[in-house]
Every structure is written in C-alpha cells, then in structure tokens.
Amino acid sequence: MAQLVPVESFDLIIFGGTGDLAIRKLLPALYHRDCDGQITDDSRIIAASRSAMTRKKYLADVEASLRSNLADNRFDESNWKKFKARVFYVPADAFEPNKWGALKKLLKGHDEKVRVAYLATAPSLFGPIADGMRSNGLVTDNSRIVLEKPVGRDLESACEINDAVGRSFAENQIYRIDHYLGKETVQNLLALRFANSLFEPLWRRSAIDHVQFTVAEDIGVGSRVGFYNGVGAIRDMVQNHLLQLVCLFAMEPPSSLDQNAVRDEKIKVLRALKPISVDDARANTVRGQYTEGSIKGETVPGFLDELEGEESSSETFVALKVEIENWRWSGVPFYLRTGKRLKAKHSEIVVQFHDVPHSIFPEQQYNVSPNLLRIKLQPDEGVRLSVMAKEPGPGGFDLRPVSLDLSFAETFGIRYPDAYERLLMDVLRGNPALFMRRDEVETAWQWIDGIIERWQVSKQKVESYAAGTWGPTGSSMLLDRDGRSWHQDD
Ligand code: BG6
C-alpha cells in the first residue's frame, strides 16, 4: 500500500452535518483516515446544521453509524475515543448567518490552519453558506469549500450557484465533488491507460468497434423519492458520474497528473460530445421507469408506488448512444446506460474491438468473436480481456473465447478505501485534480440540457420496465438496430 502521510492540521466544517451523507459517508471516511494516522491531533471536525443538538447526542449518532456501517469490524473503542475528541457540533442555519456565534467562537484563533467548509446540503444552500462564511469573516487564505453534487439542475442554475460561491471563494478554493472520481477502480482507468504502453495504440477508432458504459443499481429511489422525482437519472447519474467516466476513458493523454493538465483534457471530450437533435433523441436515447418486480427473490414496489400514486414522468433509467466528434473517436459509438432497480449492482466499461480483418477460420464452421476488454468498476473490481483460443485436442480447430482475468481484490488483497476517504484527503492536501472545475460542470450541463429539451419537444415518454430486469426493451433495441447487444453475464 502507498505510504500514508498525515495531512496538515485542519478544521473541517461539515454543513448538513446531521444528514445522511455526513453520517453514513463522511464521518466513517474520516474515521478510517484517523485510524491510519493521517489526521493530526489538533485537527477538528465541526458538524453544523440547523438542529439545536448537544455534542453528546451528535457523538452518539456518529458512534451508532460507525458501529453499523464499518465493514470488517473496523470499529475499535480506542480509535473511537481518539476520533470523537476531534468531533464538535454547532447549530448554524444557512439563512441566519448572524447567528453563527458558536461556529465563530470555535474557529477564533485558528486562522492559520487549513479550513474546509464541506457543503453536504441541498444546492440551494451553497450560495447562502458561502456568503455566511464571508460575512462572518471566516474565509481565510487557507480556506477551501467543497460542493456536493448536484451543482444545480441545469446550466442556468449551475451558473447561478458558481457565481454565488465565487463571490466568496476563488475558483482554486472550490472543490466540486463527483465521488466516482474517488473510486479506486475509476482511478485505475488512468493507470491502465497511461502506465501501460500496450493499450495506447489500440485506444482509438482504428481498433475499437464501440464502447459500453453500464452503471446499474439494484436499489430503488426509496426515501430519496422526493428529491429524485423531477430530477431523474439523466441529472442524477449521467450529467456527472457517467460523463466523468466517458471523459477519463476518451481523453487524450494529459502531459502530467497536474490538476489542470487532466481537467484540460477532460473538458475537450465534453466539448466534443455531439449534440443530440430531436430526431436523434428518438433514435438514440431511451428513458425508462421501473414498475413492481422482484430482486433477489423479493418483491419490490414500482417508482409510482413509492410516490404514493402521484403521477410522474421522471426517468429511473437512461440509455444513450453518444458520439465524440474528434479524430480519435469519430464513428465509434459510446453506449451509456444507468438505472435503478435493475437486476444487479454492476458497473463496468466494456470495450469491443473490431472483428479480425480477414478470418482464416470460415464463419460457417467457427465462431470467432471480437476481443473484449472489460473494466469492472463495482463490485468485483478488475480487468478482464477476452481473447480467442483453440480448445485443446487433436481433432482440428475448436475455438472459444477465454479470459485473461485480473481481480484487484485477489491481487492486492486489501480493503478498498471508500471514494470519500481519498477525496477528503485530497481536499485537505489541496489537490483538486479529481474534482470538477467550473467549466467542466457547466459544459456537461449544456449537453445534458440539450437532451432534456429535445425530450420535451418530442414528448419522449418513459418506457416501463419491471424491477429486477436490465431495463426497458428500448435499451436492447438501441444496440440491436446497430447489430450489437449489451454485454452482460446473465
Ligand atoms: C449518487 C446518486 O450520486 O450516486 C445516487 O445521487 C446513486 O442516486 C449513487 O445511488 C450511486 O453511487 P455508488 O457509489 O453506490 O455507485
């Protein structure tokens, strides 16, 4: 494992400190980093939210969460004792910055430390909280602000938020999080592409027939139904996670790992995405919504049942055929799909290479299938390359695809840190390479807004799919029309 170096002393203020993200993800991530000795003794984690709550009660909630959420019995009394000494709680209402006395008092005299405001709140609070930090004199030269996704719900609202936060923080102090970029296997995409010379000559239209991106979830929207309705999968998953995967996959080699070198290459991909026209929208996009079905033998309700009878045309599934208009990728379709209540939690990128240009194995007799490179993101992270091989035996040629399989869990045999562990440490170290720059977020929204607008113009309906399947029929048809199919093991 890479050597872990403690980060500089910090004060991390988590606005939305009692929320699900803070309790289920951020505090456990910080606890892990503390256990590994990355947090110095004088660093503090200050949870802030509207509720008037005692520190004791807050710590009890955090402890309960750690006890139930930490895998592999990583909860340990002595580590907890050390960790809880760093955790504080203050009430602070975003809309009443003149009442942030407790926070100001806690921060007084600590201006020299790295100060991070993590906004684990609704995006409508980003501007007011940034303003509150400034009006209370809490923004120091060493301050950073972290914005959770979604940054807005379209280009216009994203610009408003970016402008509002930009009034108090400089762009290099703003960290827009997409937790997919903190996933080990997503970062491995960079290692696979740029630490191996094998793939680079093949990473282009001359060798690749098409690429498939799948981010499938078996969970439904559950308690987030209020947020999700009206947002849908295109805003929740495609605008950020899927497009970020496409960028890392398709970008030109950056000159270094420097924050701007990587982000400059990513934005070129976003700018090269072919806008989807009204006609294209019908042919190249699919919207779906789950109905009641069964997952792992259990009956689960449909999306409209979760909305308790309310009508909704929000999509819980999207599939898109995307083109990147540049020399490297011209003519190579990128098929993207994501959805809730699908058959399994399963995310991967599948690269299908071209057929051999001339087969010496006649088609009627031999089934030569194209090579596939599967980059498995979750679960069972790894890389699998399928190649054709001859089955052993003296009776002539029998061909079949075999896999060169690399399982990261077996190879490295360690716990995979959660994405937030990596990203929080990057914020504290002041390394924004894995965060989205303003222009990236806005360019991604511009392209997504185009699709949503076309859907509205063409009144594109959501197709139903039963929970526990791989999505609506339209999703298979999208590839079928091109003589292709989704690669999935079922
Ligand atoms: C979030 C989305 O950003 O990512 C959720 O808002 C989704 O709807 C989640 O469930 C998926 O993340 P992961 O890490 O479980 O793949």
Coordinates of C-alpha atoms and ligand atoms in Angstrom, one line a residue:
M1 CA 0.0 0.0 0.0
A2 CA 1.2 3.5 -0.7
Q3 CA 2.8 5.2 2.3
L4 CA 0.2 7.3 4.2
V5 CA 1.4 10.7 5.3
P6 CA -0.6 12.8 7.8
V7 CA -2.3 15.8 6.3
E8 CA -1.6 19.3 7.6
S9 CA -3.7 20.3 10.7
F10 CA -7.2 21.4 9.7
D11 CA -10.7 22.5 10.8
L12 CA -13.3 20.8 8.6
I13 CA -16.8 22.2 9.0
I14 CA -19.5 19.9 7.6
F15 CA -22.7 21.9 6.8
G16 CA -25.5 19.4 6.7
G17 CA -23.6 17.6 9.4
T18 CA -26.6 15.6 10.6
G19 CA -27.6 14.5 7.1
D20 CA -27.3 11.1 5.6
L21 CA -24.2 11.8 3.6
A22 CA -22.3 13.2 6.6
I23 CA -23.3 10.4 8.9
R24 CA -23.1 7.5 6.5
K25 CA -20.2 8.5 4.4
L26 CA -18.1 11.5 5.5
L27 CA -17.6 10.7 9.2
P28 CA -16.8 7.0 8.5
A29 CA -14.3 8.1 5.9
L30 CA -12.6 10.4 8.3
Y31 CA -12.6 7.7 11.0
H32 CA -10.8 5.4 8.7
R33 CA -8.2 8.0 7.8
D34 CA -7.8 8.7 11.5
C35 CA -7.2 5.1 12.3
D36 CA -4.5 5.0 9.7
G37 CA -2.8 8.0 11.4
Q38 CA -3.5 10.6 8.7
I39 CA -5.2 13.1 11.0
T40 CA -3.1 15.2 13.3
D41 CA -4.1 15.6 16.9
D42 CA -5.1 19.3 16.7
S43 CA -7.4 18.8 13.7
R44 CA -11.1 19.2 14.2
I45 CA -14.3 18.1 12.5
I46 CA -17.1 20.5 13.2
A47 CA -20.6 19.4 12.2
A48 CA -23.0 22.2 11.6
S49 CA -26.7 22.0 11.0
R50 CA -30.0 23.8 11.8
S51 CA -30.9 21.5 14.7
A52 CA -30.2 22.6 18.2
M53 CA -28.4 19.5 19.4
T54 CA -25.8 18.7 22.0
R55 CA -22.4 17.5 21.1
K56 CA -23.1 14.4 23.2
K57 CA -26.2 13.5 21.2
Y58 CA -24.3 14.1 18.0
L59 CA -21.4 11.9 19.0
A60 CA -23.9 9.2 20.0
D61 CA -25.4 9.3 16.4
V62 CA -22.0 9.1 14.8
E63 CA -21.0 6.2 17.0
A64 CA -24.1 4.3 16.1
S65 CA -23.4 4.9 12.4
L66 CA -19.8 3.8 12.7
R67 CA -20.8 0.7 14.6
S68 CA -23.3 -0.3 11.9
N69 CA -21.6 0.9 8.8
L70 CA -18.0 0.0 9.2
A71 CA -17.1 -3.2 7.4
D72 CA -14.8 -5.9 8.7
N73 CA -15.4 -5.0 12.4
R74 CA -13.2 -1.9 12.0
F75 CA -14.9 -0.2 14.9
D76 CA -12.5 -0.1 17.8
E77 CA -13.0 1.5 21.2
S78 CA -9.6 3.1 21.5
N79 CA -9.7 4.6 17.9
W80 CA -13.2 5.9 18.6
K81 CA -12.1 7.6 21.8
K82 CA -9.3 9.3 19.9
F83 CA -11.6 10.2 17.0
K84 CA -14.5 11.5 19.0
A85 CA -12.3 14.1 20.7
R86 CA -11.9 15.8 17.4
V87 CA -15.7 15.9 16.6
F88 CA -17.7 19.0 17.6
Y89 CA -21.2 20.1 16.8
V90 CA -22.6 23.7 16.3
P91 CA -26.0 24.9 15.3
A92 CA -25.9 27.1 12.2
D93 CA -28.8 27.9 9.9
A94 CA -27.6 28.8 6.4
F95 CA -30.2 31.6 6.2
E96 CA -29.3 33.2 9.6
P97 CA -25.6 33.8 9.4
N98 CA -25.8 36.4 12.1
K99 CA -26.5 33.6 14.5
W100 CA -23.3 31.6 13.8
G101 CA -21.8 32.7 17.1
A102 CA -20.9 29.2 18.2
L103 CA -19.0 28.4 15.0
K104 CA -17.2 31.8 15.1
K105 CA -16.1 31.1 18.6
L106 CA -14.8 27.7 17.8
L107 CA -12.8 29.0 14.8
K108 CA -11.4 32.0 16.6
G109 CA -7.6 31.9 16.8
H110 CA -7.4 29.0 14.3
D111 CA -7.0 31.1 11.2
E112 CA -3.6 29.6 10.3
K113 CA -4.9 26.1 9.9
V114 CA -6.3 24.7 6.7
R115 CA -10.1 25.5 6.9
V116 CA -12.5 23.5 4.8
A117 CA -16.3 24.1 4.6
Y118 CA -17.9 20.9 3.2
L119 CA -21.4 21.6 1.9
A120 CA -23.3 18.4 2.3
T121 CA -26.6 20.2 1.8
A122 CA -29.1 21.0 -0.9
P123 CA -27.5 23.1 -3.7
S124 CA -29.9 25.9 -2.9
L125 CA -27.9 26.5 0.3
F126 CA -24.4 26.7 -1.4
G127 CA -24.6 30.4 -2.1
P128 CA -26.1 31.4 1.3
I129 CA -23.5 29.3 3.2
A130 CA -20.6 30.7 1.2
D131 CA -22.0 34.2 1.8
G132 CA -22.3 33.4 5.5
M133 CA -18.7 32.3 5.7
R134 CA -17.6 35.5 4.1
S135 CA -19.9 37.9 6.1
N136 CA -18.7 36.2 9.4
G137 CA -15.1 36.8 8.3
L138 CA -14.4 33.0 8.3
V139 CA -12.8 32.8 4.8
T140 CA -9.1 32.8 5.2
D141 CA -6.3 32.4 2.6
N142 CA -6.1 28.8 3.6
S143 CA -9.8 28.1 3.2
R144 CA -11.5 25.7 0.7
I145 CA -15.1 24.9 0.0
V146 CA -16.5 21.6 -1.1
L147 CA -19.7 21.4 -3.1
E148 CA -21.5 18.1 -3.2
K149 CA -23.3 17.2 -6.4
P150 CA -25.6 18.1 -7.9
V151 CA -24.3 21.6 -8.7
G152 CA -27.7 22.9 -10.0
R153 CA -30.3 21.1 -12.1
D154 CA -29.4 22.8 -15.4
L155 CA -26.8 25.2 -16.9
E156 CA -28.6 28.3 -15.6
S157 CA -28.9 27.2 -12.0
A158 CA -25.3 25.8 -12.1
C159 CA -24.0 29.2 -13.3
E160 CA -26.0 30.9 -10.5
I161 CA -24.5 28.7 -7.9
N162 CA -21.0 29.0 -9.3
D163 CA -21.4 32.8 -9.4
A164 CA -22.8 32.9 -5.8
V165 CA -20.0 30.7 -4.4
G166 CA -17.4 32.6 -6.5
R167 CA -18.3 35.8 -4.7
S168 CA -16.6 34.4 -1.5
F169 CA -14.1 31.8 -2.8
A170 CA -11.7 31.9 -5.7
E171 CA -12.0 29.1 -8.2
N172 CA -8.9 27.4 -6.9
Q173 CA -10.5 27.2 -3.5
I174 CA -13.7 25.5 -4.8
Y175 CA -13.8 21.7 -4.9
R176 CA -16.8 20.2 -6.7
I177 CA -17.1 16.6 -5.8
D178 CA -18.1 13.7 -8.0
H179 CA -17.5 10.7 -5.8
Y180 CA -17.0 8.4 -8.8
L181 CA -13.6 10.1 -9.3
G182 CA -12.6 8.9 -5.9
K183 CA -13.3 5.2 -6.6
E184 CA -10.2 3.2 -6.8
T185 CA -11.2 1.4 -10.0
V186 CA -12.0 4.7 -11.7
Q187 CA -8.6 5.9 -10.9
N188 CA -7.3 2.6 -12.2
L189 CA -8.5 3.6 -15.6
L190 CA -5.8 6.3 -15.6
A191 CA -3.2 3.6 -14.6
L192 CA -4.5 1.2 -17.2
R193 CA -4.3 3.8 -19.9
F194 CA -1.2 5.8 -19.0
A195 CA 1.0 3.3 -17.2
N196 CA 0.9 0.7 -19.9
S197 CA 2.1 1.1 -23.4
L198 CA 0.1 -1.9 -24.6
F199 CA -3.3 -0.2 -24.8
E200 CA -2.5 3.2 -26.2
P201 CA -2.1 2.2 -29.9
L202 CA -5.4 0.4 -29.6
W203 CA -7.3 3.2 -27.9
R204 CA -8.9 4.7 -31.0
R205 CA -11.3 4.2 -33.8
S206 CA -9.0 2.1 -35.9
A207 CA -9.1 -0.7 -33.3
I208 CA -12.3 -0.2 -31.3
D209 CA -15.7 -1.0 -32.7
H210 CA -17.7 0.5 -29.8
V211 CA -17.7 1.1 -26.0
Q212 CA -20.4 0.3 -23.5
F213 CA -20.7 2.1 -20.1
T214 CA -23.1 0.5 -17.6
V215 CA -23.8 1.8 -14.1
A216 CA -26.6 -0.4 -12.8
E217 CA -28.1 -0.3 -9.4
D218 CA -30.5 -2.8 -7.8
I219 CA -31.7 -0.3 -5.2
G220 CA -34.7 1.9 -5.8
V221 CA -35.1 5.6 -5.0
G222 CA -36.5 4.7 -1.6
S223 CA -36.5 7.6 0.9
R224 CA -35.0 9.9 -1.7
V225 CA -38.1 9.8 -3.9
G226 CA -39.0 13.5 -3.1
F227 CA -35.6 14.6 -4.4
Y228 CA -35.5 12.2 -7.3
N229 CA -38.9 13.0 -8.7
G230 CA -38.4 15.8 -11.3
V231 CA -34.6 15.2 -11.3
G232 CA -34.4 11.7 -12.9
A233 CA -31.5 9.6 -13.9
I234 CA -30.1 11.9 -16.5
R235 CA -29.4 14.6 -14.0
D236 CA -28.6 12.3 -11.1
M237 CA -26.2 10.0 -12.8
V238 CA -25.4 10.9 -16.4
Q239 CA -24.5 14.6 -16.1
N240 CA -21.8 13.7 -13.6
H241 CA -20.8 10.1 -13.0
L242 CA -21.3 8.7 -16.5
L243 CA -19.9 11.7 -18.3
Q244 CA -16.8 11.7 -16.0
L245 CA -16.2 8.1 -16.9
V246 CA -16.5 8.9 -20.6
C247 CA -14.0 11.7 -20.1
L248 CA -11.4 9.6 -18.4
F249 CA -11.8 6.9 -20.9
A250 CA -11.8 9.0 -24.0
M251 CA -9.5 11.9 -23.2
E252 CA -6.1 12.5 -24.8
P253 CA -3.1 11.6 -22.7
P254 CA -2.5 14.5 -20.3
S255 CA 1.1 15.8 -20.0
S256 CA 1.1 15.1 -16.3
L257 CA -1.2 14.3 -13.4
D258 CA -1.3 18.0 -12.6
Q259 CA -4.8 19.2 -11.8
N260 CA -5.1 21.4 -14.9
A261 CA -3.4 19.0 -17.3
V262 CA -6.1 16.3 -16.5
R263 CA -9.0 18.7 -16.4
D264 CA -8.0 20.4 -19.6
E265 CA -8.1 17.1 -21.4
K266 CA -11.4 16.1 -19.8
I267 CA -13.2 19.3 -20.9
K268 CA -12.1 18.7 -24.5
V269 CA -14.1 15.5 -24.5
L270 CA -17.2 17.2 -23.1
R271 CA -16.9 19.9 -25.8
A272 CA -16.6 17.2 -28.5
L273 CA -19.8 15.4 -27.5
K274 CA -22.2 15.5 -30.5
P275 CA -25.3 17.4 -29.5
I276 CA -28.4 15.2 -29.8
S277 CA -31.0 16.5 -32.3
V278 CA -34.8 15.9 -32.0
D279 CA -34.6 13.1 -34.5
D280 CA -31.5 11.7 -32.7
A281 CA -33.3 11.9 -29.4
R282 CA -35.9 9.4 -30.6
A283 CA -33.4 7.0 -32.1
N284 CA -30.5 7.4 -29.7
T285 CA -32.0 7.9 -26.3
V286 CA -34.2 5.8 -24.1
R287 CA -36.0 6.7 -20.9
G288 CA -37.4 4.1 -18.5
Q289 CA -39.2 3.9 -15.2
Y290 CA -39.4 0.8 -13.0
T291 CA -42.6 -0.9 -12.1
E292 CA -43.1 -3.5 -9.4
G293 CA -40.9 -6.6 -9.8
S294 CA -38.6 -8.9 -8.0
I295 CA -35.0 -8.5 -6.9
K296 CA -33.1 -11.4 -5.3
G297 CA -36.4 -13.2 -4.8
E298 CA -38.0 -10.2 -3.0
T299 CA -41.0 -8.3 -4.4
V300 CA -40.2 -4.6 -4.7
P301 CA -42.6 -1.7 -5.4
G302 CA -42.6 0.4 -8.6
F303 CA -41.4 4.0 -8.7
L304 CA -45.0 5.4 -8.9
D305 CA -46.0 3.2 -5.9
E306 CA -43.1 4.9 -4.0
L307 CA -44.6 8.2 -5.0
E308 CA -47.8 7.0 -3.4
G309 CA -50.0 7.4 -6.5
E310 CA -48.6 10.8 -7.7
E311 CA -48.1 10.9 -11.5
S312 CA -44.5 11.3 -12.6
S313 CA -42.6 11.1 -15.9
S314 CA -39.2 11.1 -14.2
E315 CA -36.9 8.5 -15.7
T316 CA -35.2 6.0 -13.4
F317 CA -33.3 4.6 -16.4
V318 CA -31.5 6.2 -19.3
A319 CA -29.7 4.7 -22.2
L320 CA -27.9 6.9 -24.8
K321 CA -25.9 6.4 -27.9
V322 CA -23.2 9.1 -27.8
E323 CA -20.7 10.2 -30.4
I324 CA -17.5 12.1 -29.7
E325 CA -16.6 14.3 -32.6
N326 CA -12.8 14.2 -32.8
W327 CA -10.1 12.3 -34.8
R328 CA -9.6 9.6 -32.2
W329 CA -13.3 8.6 -31.8
S330 CA -15.1 9.7 -34.9
G331 CA -17.6 6.9 -35.9
V332 CA -17.1 4.9 -32.6
P333 CA -20.5 4.7 -30.7
F334 CA -20.3 5.1 -26.9
Y335 CA -23.4 3.4 -25.4
L336 CA -24.3 4.6 -21.9
R337 CA -26.9 3.1 -19.6
T338 CA -27.7 3.6 -16.0
G339 CA -30.8 2.8 -13.9
K340 CA -32.3 1.9 -10.6
R341 CA -33.9 -1.4 -9.6
L342 CA -32.0 -3.2 -12.3
K343 CA -31.1 -6.9 -12.0
A344 CA -27.9 -6.3 -10.0
K345 CA -25.5 -3.6 -8.8
H346 CA -23.0 -3.8 -11.6
S347 CA -20.8 -1.1 -13.1
E348 CA -18.4 -1.7 -15.9
I349 CA -16.9 -0.3 -19.1
V350 CA -16.7 -2.8 -22.0
V351 CA -14.6 -2.1 -25.0
Q352 CA -15.4 -4.2 -28.1
F353 CA -12.5 -4.3 -30.6
H354 CA -13.0 -4.7 -34.3
D355 CA -13.5 -8.1 -35.9
V356 CA -10.4 -9.6 -37.5
P357 CA -10.0 -8.1 -40.9
H358 CA -9.8 -11.4 -42.7
S359 CA -10.7 -14.7 -40.9
I360 CA -8.8 -17.8 -41.8
F361 CA -11.5 -19.7 -39.8
P362 CA -14.6 -19.9 -42.0
E363 CA -17.7 -18.3 -40.4
Q364 CA -19.9 -21.4 -41.1
Q365 CA -17.5 -23.6 -39.1
Y366 CA -16.0 -21.3 -36.5
N367 CA -17.4 -18.7 -34.2
V368 CA -14.8 -16.1 -33.9
S369 CA -16.0 -13.4 -31.6
P370 CA -14.3 -10.0 -31.2
N371 CA -11.9 -9.3 -28.4
L372 CA -13.5 -7.6 -25.4
L373 CA -11.8 -5.6 -22.6
R374 CA -14.0 -5.3 -19.6
I375 CA -13.0 -2.8 -16.9
K376 CA -15.1 -3.8 -13.9
L377 CA -15.8 -0.9 -11.6
Q378 CA -18.0 -2.5 -9.0
P379 CA -18.5 -4.9 -7.4
D380 CA -15.6 -7.4 -8.1
E381 CA -13.3 -4.7 -9.4
G382 CA -10.8 -5.9 -12.0
V383 CA -9.9 -6.1 -15.7
R384 CA -10.8 -8.9 -18.0
L385 CA -9.5 -9.3 -21.5
S386 CA -11.3 -12.0 -23.6
V387 CA -9.3 -13.5 -26.5
M388 CA -10.0 -16.3 -28.8
A389 CA -8.1 -19.5 -28.2
K390 CA -8.0 -23.0 -29.5
E391 CA -9.6 -25.7 -27.3
P392 CA -7.0 -28.4 -26.6
G393 CA -7.5 -31.6 -28.6
P394 CA -6.2 -33.4 -31.6
G395 CA -9.4 -33.1 -33.7
G396 CA -8.6 -29.9 -35.6
F397 CA -9.6 -26.3 -34.6
D398 CA -12.2 -25.7 -32.0
L399 CA -12.2 -22.0 -31.0
R400 CA -13.7 -20.3 -28.0
P401 CA -13.2 -17.1 -26.1
V402 CA -11.1 -17.3 -22.9
S403 CA -10.4 -14.7 -20.4
L404 CA -7.2 -13.1 -19.1
D405 CA -8.6 -12.1 -15.7
L406 CA -7.3 -9.8 -13.2
S407 CA -9.2 -9.4 -9.9
F408 CA -7.9 -6.4 -7.9
A409 CA -9.2 -7.9 -4.6
E410 CA -7.2 -11.1 -5.1
T411 CA -4.1 -9.3 -6.5
F412 CA -3.9 -6.6 -3.9
G413 CA -5.8 -8.3 -1.0
I414 CA -6.6 -5.1 0.9
R415 CA -9.7 -3.2 1.9
Y416 CA -10.7 -0.8 -0.9
P417 CA -10.9 2.7 0.7
D418 CA -14.2 4.4 0.1
A419 CA -14.2 7.1 -2.5
Y420 CA -14.8 9.8 0.1
E421 CA -11.6 8.8 2.0
R422 CA -9.5 9.6 -1.0
L423 CA -11.4 12.8 -1.9
L424 CA -11.5 14.2 1.6
M425 CA -7.7 13.8 1.9
D426 CA -7.2 15.4 -1.5
V427 CA -9.2 18.5 -0.3
L428 CA -7.2 18.7 2.9
R429 CA -3.9 18.3 0.9
G430 CA -5.1 21.0 -1.5
N431 CA -5.1 18.8 -4.6
P432 CA -8.1 19.4 -6.8
A433 CA -7.1 17.2 -9.7
L434 CA -10.0 14.8 -9.0
F435 CA -12.6 17.5 -8.6
M436 CA -14.7 19.2 -11.3
R437 CA -13.7 22.6 -12.5
R438 CA -16.4 25.2 -13.2
D439 CA -16.1 24.9 -16.9
E440 CA -16.5 21.1 -16.8
V441 CA -19.7 21.2 -14.8
E442 CA -21.2 23.9 -17.0
T443 CA -20.2 22.2 -20.3
A444 CA -21.7 18.9 -19.0
W445 CA -24.9 20.7 -18.1
Q446 CA -25.1 22.4 -21.5
W447 CA -25.0 19.0 -23.3
I448 CA -27.5 17.4 -20.9
D449 CA -29.9 20.4 -21.1
G450 CA -29.9 19.8 -24.9
I451 CA -31.1 16.3 -24.4
I452 CA -33.8 17.2 -21.8
E453 CA -35.0 20.0 -24.1
R454 CA -35.3 17.5 -27.1
W455 CA -37.2 15.1 -24.8
Q456 CA -39.6 17.9 -24.0
V457 CA -40.0 18.9 -27.7
S458 CA -40.5 15.3 -28.9
K459 CA -42.6 14.5 -25.8
Q460 CA -40.5 11.4 -25.3
K461 CA -42.3 9.1 -22.9
V462 CA -40.8 6.9 -20.2
E463 CA -41.0 3.1 -21.1
S464 CA -41.8 0.9 -18.2
Y465 CA -39.5 -1.9 -17.1
A466 CA -40.1 -4.4 -14.4
A467 CA -37.8 -4.1 -11.4
G468 CA -35.2 -6.8 -11.5
T469 CA -34.6 -6.7 -15.3
W470 CA -31.9 -4.9 -17.3
G471 CA -34.3 -2.0 -18.2
P472 CA -36.8 -1.3 -20.9
T473 CA -36.9 -3.0 -24.3
G474 CA -35.9 0.2 -26.0
S475 CA -32.4 -0.2 -24.3
S476 CA -31.8 -3.5 -26.1
M477 CA -33.2 -2.1 -29.3
L478 CA -30.8 0.8 -29.2
L479 CA -27.9 -1.6 -29.8
D480 CA -29.9 -4.1 -31.8
R481 CA -30.5 -1.5 -34.5
D482 CA -26.7 -1.3 -34.9
G483 CA -26.3 -5.1 -34.9
R484 CA -24.9 -5.1 -31.4
S485 CA -26.0 -6.1 -27.9
W486 CA -25.2 -5.2 -24.3
H487 CA -22.6 -7.4 -22.8
Q488 CA -23.8 -8.7 -19.5
D489 CA -23.4 -12.0 -17.7
D490 CA -26.9 -13.2 -17.1
Ligands
BG6_1 C1 -25.3 9.3 -6.3 C2 -26.7 9.3 -6.8 O1 -24.5 10.3 -6.8 O2 -24.6 8.0 -6.7 C3 -27.4 8.1 -6.3 O3 -27.3 10.5 -6.4 C4 -26.7 6.8 -6.6 O4 -28.8 8.1 -6.9 C5 -25.3 6.9 -6.1 O5 -27.4 5.8 -5.9 C6 -24.5 5.7 -6.7 O6 -23.2 5.7 -6.1 P1 -22.4 4.3 -5.9 O7 -21.1 4.7 -5.3 O8 -23.2 3.5 -4.9 O9 -22.3 3.7 -7.2

